[in-house]
Coordinates of C-alpha atoms in Angstrom, one line a residue:
Chain A
M1 CA 75.8 74.9 114.7
D2 CA 75.4 74.6 110.9
H3 CA 77.0 71.4 109.6
V4 CA 78.5 73.2 106.5
Q5 CA 80.1 75.7 108.9
Q6 CA 81.7 72.9 110.8
L7 CA 82.9 71.3 107.5
I8 CA 84.4 74.6 106.4
S9 CA 86.1 75.2 109.7
G10 CA 87.6 71.7 109.6
F11 CA 88.6 72.2 106.0
L12 CA 90.5 75.4 106.9
D13 CA 92.4 73.5 109.7
G14 CA 93.2 70.6 107.3
E15 CA 91.3 68.3 109.6
L16 CA 88.6 66.8 107.4
S17 CA 88.2 63.1 106.9
D18 CA 87.7 61.8 103.3
A19 CA 84.0 61.4 104.0
Q20 CA 83.7 64.9 105.4
A21 CA 85.6 66.3 102.4
E22 CA 83.2 64.7 100.1
Q23 CA 80.3 66.1 102.1
L24 CA 81.8 69.6 101.8
S25 CA 82.3 69.2 98.1
A26 CA 78.7 68.1 97.6
A27 CA 77.4 71.0 99.7
L28 CA 79.4 73.5 97.6
E29 CA 78.0 72.1 94.4
A30 CA 74.5 72.1 95.7
D31 CA 74.4 75.6 97.3
G32 CA 76.0 78.8 96.2
A33 CA 75.6 80.3 99.7
S34 CA 78.0 77.6 100.9
V35 CA 80.6 78.8 98.4
D36 CA 80.1 82.3 99.8
Q37 CA 80.7 81.0 103.3
L38 CA 83.8 79.2 102.3
V39 CA 85.2 82.2 100.4
F40 CA 84.6 84.5 103.3
Q41 CA 85.9 82.2 106.0
S42 CA 89.0 81.3 103.9
Y43 CA 89.7 85.0 103.4
I44 CA 89.6 85.8 107.2
H45 CA 91.6 82.6 107.9
A46 CA 94.3 83.8 105.5
Q47 CA 94.2 87.3 106.9
M48 CA 94.6 86.0 110.5
L49 CA 97.5 83.8 109.3
E50 CA 99.1 86.9 107.8
W51 CA 98.6 89.0 111.0
L52 CA 99.0 86.6 113.8
G53 CA 101.2 84.0 112.3
H54 CA 103.6 86.4 110.6
Q55 CA 106.5 86.1 112.9
S56 CA 106.5 82.3 113.2
L57 CA 106.0 81.9 109.4
R58 CA 108.9 84.2 108.7
R59 CA 111.1 82.2 111.0
Q60 CA 110.2 79.1 109.0
A61 CA 110.7 80.8 105.7
T62 CA 114.1 79.9 104.4
P63 CA 115.0 80.3 100.7
G64 CA 116.0 76.6 100.5
A65 CA 112.4 75.6 101.5
Y66 CA 111.0 77.2 98.4
K67 CA 111.9 75.5 95.2
L68 CA 109.9 76.0 92.1
P69 CA 109.3 72.7 90.2
S70 CA 110.5 72.4 86.7
R71 CA 108.2 74.1 84.2
A72 CA 109.3 71.7 81.5
G73 CA 106.4 70.4 79.6
R74 CA 104.3 73.5 79.9
P75 CA 103.2 74.6 76.5
R76 CA 104.8 78.0 75.5
P77 CA 102.6 79.2 72.7
G78 CA 104.2 81.7 70.4
I79 CA 107.7 80.7 71.2
R80 CA 109.3 78.5 68.6
Q81 CA 111.7 76.0 70.0
A82 CA 115.2 76.2 68.7
K83 CA 116.8 73.0 67.6
S84 CA 119.3 71.5 70.1
G85 CA 122.8 72.6 69.3
F86 CA 121.9 75.7 67.5
R87 CA 121.2 77.9 70.5
P88 CA 124.2 80.0 71.4
R89 CA 125.4 79.3 74.9
M90 CA 125.3 83.0 75.8
A91 CA 121.6 83.1 74.9
V92 CA 120.9 80.1 77.1
A93 CA 122.9 81.7 80.0
A94 CA 121.0 85.0 79.6
A95 CA 117.6 83.2 79.6
V96 CA 118.6 81.3 82.7
L97 CA 119.7 84.5 84.4
I98 CA 116.4 86.3 83.5
V99 CA 114.3 83.4 84.8
A100 CA 116.4 83.2 87.9
G101 CA 116.0 87.0 88.4
V102 CA 112.3 86.9 88.0
I103 CA 112.0 84.0 90.4
S104 CA 114.3 85.7 92.9
L105 CA 112.2 88.9 92.6
A106 CA 109.0 86.9 93.1
Y107 CA 110.5 85.1 96.1
Y108 CA 111.7 88.4 97.5
L109 CA 108.4 90.1 97.0
A110 CA 106.5 87.1 98.5
T111 CA 108.7 86.7 101.6
R112 CA 110.5 89.9 102.3
P113 CA 109.8 91.9 105.4
T114 CA 107.8 95.0 104.7
V115 CA 109.5 98.4 105.2
V116 CA 107.5 100.3 107.7
G117 CA 109.6 103.4 108.1
Q118 CA 112.9 105.1 108.2
L119 CA 115.2 106.5 110.8
T120 CA 115.2 110.2 109.8
Q121 CA 117.1 112.0 112.6
A122 CA 119.2 111.0 115.6
T123 CA 121.1 113.0 118.2
G124 CA 123.8 111.3 120.2
P125 CA 122.3 107.9 119.7
R126 CA 123.7 104.7 121.2
W127 CA 121.8 101.7 120.1
A128 CA 121.8 98.3 121.8
R129 CA 123.3 95.6 119.7
S130 CA 121.4 95.7 116.5
E131 CA 121.6 93.5 113.5
P132 CA 121.9 95.1 111.0
A133 CA 123.3 98.3 112.5
I134 CA 121.1 101.3 112.0
S135 CA 121.9 104.9 111.2
V136 CA 120.1 107.9 109.9
G137 CA 118.5 106.9 106.6
S138 CA 118.2 103.2 107.5
L139 CA 115.0 101.6 106.4
L140 CA 113.1 99.9 109.2
E141 CA 111.1 96.7 108.8
D142 CA 108.0 95.3 110.4
G143 CA 108.8 93.2 113.4
Q144 CA 112.1 95.0 114.0
D145 CA 113.1 95.7 117.6
L146 CA 114.8 99.0 118.4
A147 CA 116.6 99.7 121.6
L148 CA 117.9 103.2 122.0
E149 CA 120.1 103.3 125.1
Q150 CA 120.8 107.0 125.0
G151 CA 120.2 110.1 122.8
T152 CA 117.1 110.8 120.8
A153 CA 115.9 109.5 117.4
L154 CA 113.1 110.4 115.0
I155 CA 111.4 107.7 113.0
T156 CA 109.1 108.5 110.1
L157 CA 106.7 105.7 109.4
V158 CA 105.2 104.9 105.9
S159 CA 101.8 105.8 107.3
G160 CA 103.1 109.4 107.8
A161 CA 103.2 109.1 111.6
Q162 CA 106.4 110.3 113.3
L163 CA 107.9 109.0 116.5
W164 CA 110.4 110.6 118.7
L165 CA 112.3 108.2 120.9
E166 CA 114.2 109.4 124.0
G167 CA 116.7 106.9 125.3
P168 CA 116.6 104.6 127.1
T169 CA 113.6 103.3 125.1
S170 CA 112.9 100.0 123.5
L171 CA 110.1 99.2 121.1
R172 CA 109.1 96.9 118.3
L173 CA 107.8 98.2 114.9
V174 CA 104.7 96.1 114.3
S175 CA 103.3 97.9 111.2
P176 CA 103.2 101.3 109.6
K177 CA 100.4 102.1 112.0
E178 CA 101.4 100.2 115.1
V179 CA 104.3 100.0 117.5
H180 CA 104.8 98.1 120.7
L181 CA 106.5 100.0 123.4
H182 CA 108.4 97.8 125.8
D183 CA 109.8 100.6 128.0
G184 CA 110.9 104.2 127.8
Q185 CA 109.6 107.5 126.4
I186 CA 108.2 108.3 123.0
A187 CA 106.2 111.1 121.4
A188 CA 104.0 110.6 118.4
K189 CA 102.8 113.1 115.8
V190 CA 100.1 111.5 113.7
P191 CA 98.5 113.0 110.6
T192 CA 94.9 112.4 109.7
T193 CA 96.0 109.8 107.1
A194 CA 97.4 107.7 109.9
R195 CA 94.4 108.0 112.2
G196 CA 94.1 104.9 114.2
F197 CA 97.8 104.7 114.8
T198 CA 98.3 102.5 117.9
V199 CA 100.9 102.1 120.6
T200 CA 100.5 98.9 122.5
S201 CA 102.4 98.3 125.7
P202 CA 102.3 95.7 128.6
L203 CA 100.0 98.0 130.5
A204 CA 97.6 99.5 127.9
R205 CA 96.9 100.3 124.3
F206 CA 96.8 103.9 123.1
I207 CA 94.9 104.5 119.9
D208 CA 95.5 107.8 118.2
L209 CA 92.5 109.7 116.8
G210 CA 94.5 112.4 115.0
T211 CA 96.9 113.9 117.4
E212 CA 100.3 114.6 119.1
F213 CA 101.1 113.0 122.4
T214 CA 104.0 111.8 124.6
L215 CA 104.0 108.6 126.5
K216 CA 106.4 107.6 129.2
L217 CA 106.3 104.0 130.2
E218 CA 108.0 102.2 133.0
A219 CA 107.5 98.6 132.1
E220 CA 105.1 96.7 134.4
K221 CA 104.9 99.7 136.7
S222 CA 103.4 102.9 135.4
F223 CA 102.8 105.2 132.5
E224 CA 102.2 108.9 131.9
L225 CA 100.4 110.3 128.9
H226 CA 100.3 113.9 127.7
V227 CA 98.1 114.8 124.8
F228 CA 99.1 118.1 123.0
E229 CA 96.7 118.0 120.2
G230 CA 93.6 116.0 119.1
L231 CA 92.5 112.9 121.0
V232 CA 93.9 109.6 122.3
E233 CA 91.9 106.6 123.3
L234 CA 93.4 104.6 126.1
R235 CA 92.4 101.0 126.8
L236 CA 94.0 99.3 129.9
D237 CA 95.1 95.7 129.7
E238 CA 92.4 93.2 130.6
R239 CA 94.2 92.2 133.8
F240 CA 93.2 95.5 135.4
G241 CA 89.6 94.3 135.7
N242 CA 86.9 96.9 135.8
S243 CA 89.2 99.8 134.9
A244 CA 89.9 98.0 131.6
Q245 CA 86.2 97.7 130.7
Q246 CA 85.7 101.2 129.4
P247 CA 88.2 102.9 127.1
V248 CA 89.2 106.4 128.3
R249 CA 89.4 109.2 125.8
V250 CA 92.0 111.8 126.5
A251 CA 91.5 115.2 124.9
E252 CA 94.2 117.8 124.1
V253 CA 96.0 119.7 126.8
R254 CA 95.2 116.9 129.2
A255 CA 97.5 114.4 131.0
L256 CA 96.9 111.1 132.7
T257 CA 98.9 108.8 134.8
F258 CA 98.5 105.1 135.7
A259 CA 100.3 103.0 138.3
V260 CA 99.9 99.2 138.5
E261 CA 100.0 99.5 142.3
S262 CA 96.7 101.5 142.4
G263 CA 95.2 100.0 139.3
E264 CA 93.5 103.3 138.5
V265 CA 93.9 106.0 135.9
A266 CA 94.3 109.4 137.4
V267 CA 94.3 112.9 136.0
K268 CA 97.7 114.6 136.1
Q269 CA 98.7 118.2 135.7
F270 CA 99.4 118.9 132.1
E271 CA 103.0 119.9 131.5
E272 CA 103.6 121.8 128.2
G273 CA 107.4 121.2 128.6
K274 CA 106.9 117.5 127.8
Q275 CA 106.2 118.3 124.2
M276 CA 108.9 117.0 121.8
P277 CA 110.3 119.2 118.9
F278 CA 108.7 117.7 115.8
Chain B
M1 CA 110.1 96.4 84.6
Q2 CA 111.2 99.9 85.4
P3 CA 112.2 100.8 89.0
E4 CA 109.1 103.0 89.4
Q5 CA 106.9 100.1 88.1
A6 CA 108.6 97.7 90.4
E7 CA 107.8 100.0 93.4
Q8 CA 104.2 100.3 92.3
F9 CA 104.0 96.5 91.9
A10 CA 105.5 95.9 95.3
A11 CA 103.0 98.1 97.0
L12 CA 100.0 96.5 95.2
W13 CA 101.3 93.0 95.7
T14 CA 101.8 93.6 99.4
A15 CA 98.3 94.8 99.9
A16 CA 96.7 92.1 97.8
Q17 CA 98.9 89.2 98.9
P18 CA 96.7 87.9 101.8
T19 CA 93.6 87.8 99.5
I20 CA 95.5 85.9 96.8
A21 CA 97.0 83.6 99.4
G22 CA 93.5 83.0 100.8
F23 CA 92.2 82.1 97.4
I24 CA 95.1 79.7 96.7
R25 CA 95.0 78.0 100.1
T26 CA 91.3 77.4 99.6
L27 CA 92.1 75.4 96.5
V28 CA 95.5 74.0 97.4
P29 CA 95.2 73.0 101.0
D30 CA 98.8 71.8 101.4
Y31 CA 100.7 74.8 102.9
L32 CA 104.0 74.3 101.0
Q33 CA 102.3 73.5 97.7
A34 CA 100.1 76.6 98.2
D35 CA 103.2 78.7 98.8
E36 CA 104.7 77.3 95.6
V37 CA 101.6 78.3 93.6
L38 CA 101.7 81.7 95.3
Q39 CA 105.2 82.2 94.1
R40 CA 104.3 81.1 90.6
V41 CA 101.5 83.7 90.7
A42 CA 104.0 86.4 91.8
V43 CA 106.3 85.5 88.9
T44 CA 103.4 85.6 86.4
L45 CA 102.1 88.9 87.7
V46 CA 105.6 90.4 87.4
R47 CA 105.8 89.2 83.8
K48 CA 102.3 90.4 82.9
Y49 CA 102.3 93.6 84.9
D50 CA 102.6 95.7 81.7
Q51 CA 99.1 94.3 80.7
Y52 CA 97.5 95.4 84.0
D53 CA 95.0 98.2 83.6
P54 CA 95.3 100.5 86.7
Q55 CA 91.6 101.4 86.4
R56 CA 90.8 97.9 87.6
P57 CA 91.4 96.7 91.2
F58 CA 94.7 95.0 91.3
G59 CA 93.5 92.2 93.6
A60 CA 90.7 91.2 91.2
W61 CA 93.2 91.1 88.3
A62 CA 95.6 89.1 90.3
I63 CA 92.9 86.6 91.3
G64 CA 92.1 86.1 87.6
V65 CA 95.8 85.3 87.0
A66 CA 96.0 83.1 90.1
K67 CA 93.0 81.0 88.9
Y68 CA 94.8 79.9 85.8
E69 CA 97.9 79.1 87.9
V70 CA 95.8 77.0 90.2
L71 CA 94.1 75.2 87.4
Y72 CA 97.4 74.5 85.7
Y73 CA 98.9 73.3 88.9
R74 CA 96.0 70.9 89.4
R75 CA 96.4 69.6 85.9
E76 CA 100.1 69.0 86.5
R77 CA 99.1 66.9 89.4
A78 CA 96.3 65.1 87.7
T79 CA 96.9 62.0 89.7
D80 CA 96.4 63.8 93.0
K81 CA 92.9 63.7 94.4
H82 CA 91.4 67.1 94.2
L83 CA 88.7 68.2 96.7
F84 CA 86.9 70.5 94.4
G85 CA 85.9 70.2 90.8
D86 CA 86.8 72.8 88.1
D87 CA 83.3 74.3 88.2
I88 CA 83.7 74.9 92.0
V89 CA 87.1 76.4 91.4
E90 CA 85.5 78.8 88.9
Q91 CA 82.8 79.8 91.4
I92 CA 85.3 80.4 94.2
A93 CA 87.5 82.4 91.9
G94 CA 84.5 84.5 90.8
R95 CA 83.6 85.2 94.4
Y96 CA 87.2 86.0 95.3
E97 CA 87.5 88.5 92.4
V98 CA 84.5 90.4 93.8
L99 CA 85.8 90.2 97.3
A100 CA 89.2 91.4 96.2
E101 CA 87.7 94.6 94.8
D102 CA 87.0 96.0 98.3
V103 CA 88.6 94.1 101.2
D104 CA 89.6 97.1 103.3
P105 CA 86.3 97.4 105.2
I106 CA 86.4 93.6 106.0
R107 CA 90.0 93.8 107.0
E108 CA 89.4 96.7 109.3
A109 CA 86.3 95.0 110.8
L110 CA 88.2 91.8 111.3
R111 CA 90.9 93.8 113.2
H112 CA 88.2 95.3 115.4
C113 CA 86.4 92.0 116.0
L114 CA 89.6 90.2 116.9
E115 CA 90.2 92.8 119.6
Q116 CA 86.7 92.1 121.0
L117 CA 87.5 88.4 121.6
K118 CA 87.9 87.4 125.2
G119 CA 88.6 84.4 127.4
R120 CA 88.6 81.0 125.7
S121 CA 87.7 82.5 122.3
K122 CA 90.8 84.7 122.3
R123 CA 93.0 81.9 123.7
V124 CA 91.9 79.4 121.0
I125 CA 92.6 81.9 118.2
D126 CA 96.0 82.7 119.7
L127 CA 97.0 79.1 119.9
R128 CA 95.7 78.3 116.4
Y129 CA 97.1 81.3 114.5
R130 CA 99.9 82.8 116.6
Q131 CA 101.3 79.5 117.8
G132 CA 100.2 77.5 114.7
F133 CA 98.9 74.6 116.8
K134 CA 96.5 71.9 115.5
S135 CA 93.4 70.9 117.4
Q136 CA 95.1 68.1 119.3
A137 CA 97.8 70.4 120.6
I138 CA 95.3 73.1 121.4
A139 CA 93.2 70.5 123.3
E140 CA 96.2 69.6 125.5
E141 CA 96.9 73.3 126.2
M142 CA 93.3 74.1 127.1
A143 CA 92.4 70.8 128.8
L144 CA 89.6 70.1 126.3
S145 CA 88.9 67.2 123.9
S146 CA 90.0 67.8 120.3
G147 CA 86.4 67.6 119.2
A148 CA 85.5 70.4 121.6
V149 CA 88.4 72.5 120.2
R150 CA 87.2 72.0 116.7
M151 CA 83.7 73.1 117.8
L152 CA 85.1 76.1 119.6
L153 CA 87.2 77.2 116.6
C154 CA 84.1 76.9 114.4
R155 CA 82.1 79.0 116.9
V156 CA 84.7 81.7 117.1
R157 CA 84.9 81.9 113.3
E158 CA 81.2 82.2 113.2
T159 CA 81.3 84.9 115.9
L160 CA 83.9 86.8 113.9
R161 CA 81.8 86.5 110.8
R162 CA 78.7 88.0 112.6
C163 CA 80.8 90.7 114.2
I164 CA 82.2 91.7 110.7
E165 CA 78.7 91.6 109.4
N166 CA 77.6 94.1 112.0
C167 CA 80.6 96.3 111.2
V168 CA 80.3 96.4 107.5
G169 CA 76.6 96.1 107.0
R170 CA 74.2 93.2 106.7
D171 CA 73.7 93.6 102.9
D172 CA 77.3 92.6 102.2
R173 CA 77.3 89.6 99.8
Y174 CA 79.8 87.6 101.7
T175 CA 78.9 88.3 105.3
A176 CA 75.1 88.0 105.0
S177 CA 75.1 84.2 104.3
G178 CA 74.6 81.6 106.9

């Protein structure tokens, strides 16, 4: 293992001793390739923090924890300083409000949850306790859990993918191109722009390759997949051993079923009536 | 800033934010201080957004702005010990500006490569990033020494780098080193 790689890895984890930090600094000054390595590794480190640490970081993020230090003392070229006592109070108040507004906007942009979609239709919906309450037109955020106890609902994601939910169904919106289905029945219609749209579940991961499909999941027991158009790639969870080694591609007008009991994917008779009315 | 501009800015910022955060965290290792600088950068970008040329990649422009914020922040804390000198900061910023021009293939490759991780490699990444554990805590979870955990993390990062290299092509300037 390259010593510089080890130093960079330790640096990313904040676990370098002073002596090791000096070694890393010297290595960076001596060799541009080490700078490239550091830049690349620090980028993927930040990206993994963004993806994998998103939830825990958001929990920690409270407005009180972020305070900008005073910017007093910073040179402000081009702005002539008014003499004390001459500045009207209203102007000072307005300046304070503008700065506060800009800081609030920046804080909001830096920490706000990302909108991933919108509830665009619902028929006879009853949602499990949801905070905030959702109704047609509500914007939906990444990490948001939805539990539709009864009725149907249509969600349009920012990626262009549309999801029908048929209650009882519960899922989490992970990103504009990913949802995690806990339990229930959904249908997805995915335009080519959202190719790669993924439904994860406790049993398997379903990767859309430009298609329309329905998925009925009974948590920890079974699922049933109907593909109406295009192609879906199915990867069983690792715990299902050999069956999980190879992804299965399911073409249109095909249906598959899987039961934890058997541990095997089986072909099922395609039922056109399972198609949802997009 | 007009509402339409604010929406454009929000979209560009959301996409570029991990890259800018990576740049800042490289130079400001303390997590809270790095977040403070990230917010300063966001404020400055909002203020300067009317100067942004949409023909240029937003990420590269934002890194240029972030570099000055980092340098200013370091000067504010002149008594603190800084790991890297200003010339190294310039080099890192220059590389990040190039990286920021086209991160999508690397990001997609990383997503794919993370899915390929199995066993201990997957576990150590989960504990480090999902749980936010340090080496000592990971060592206790995995019944390893903390030195072995540091070595494992380093190996997995190298595995990811090689995997990304295979995905995006060996001639890429950042993935070909090492």
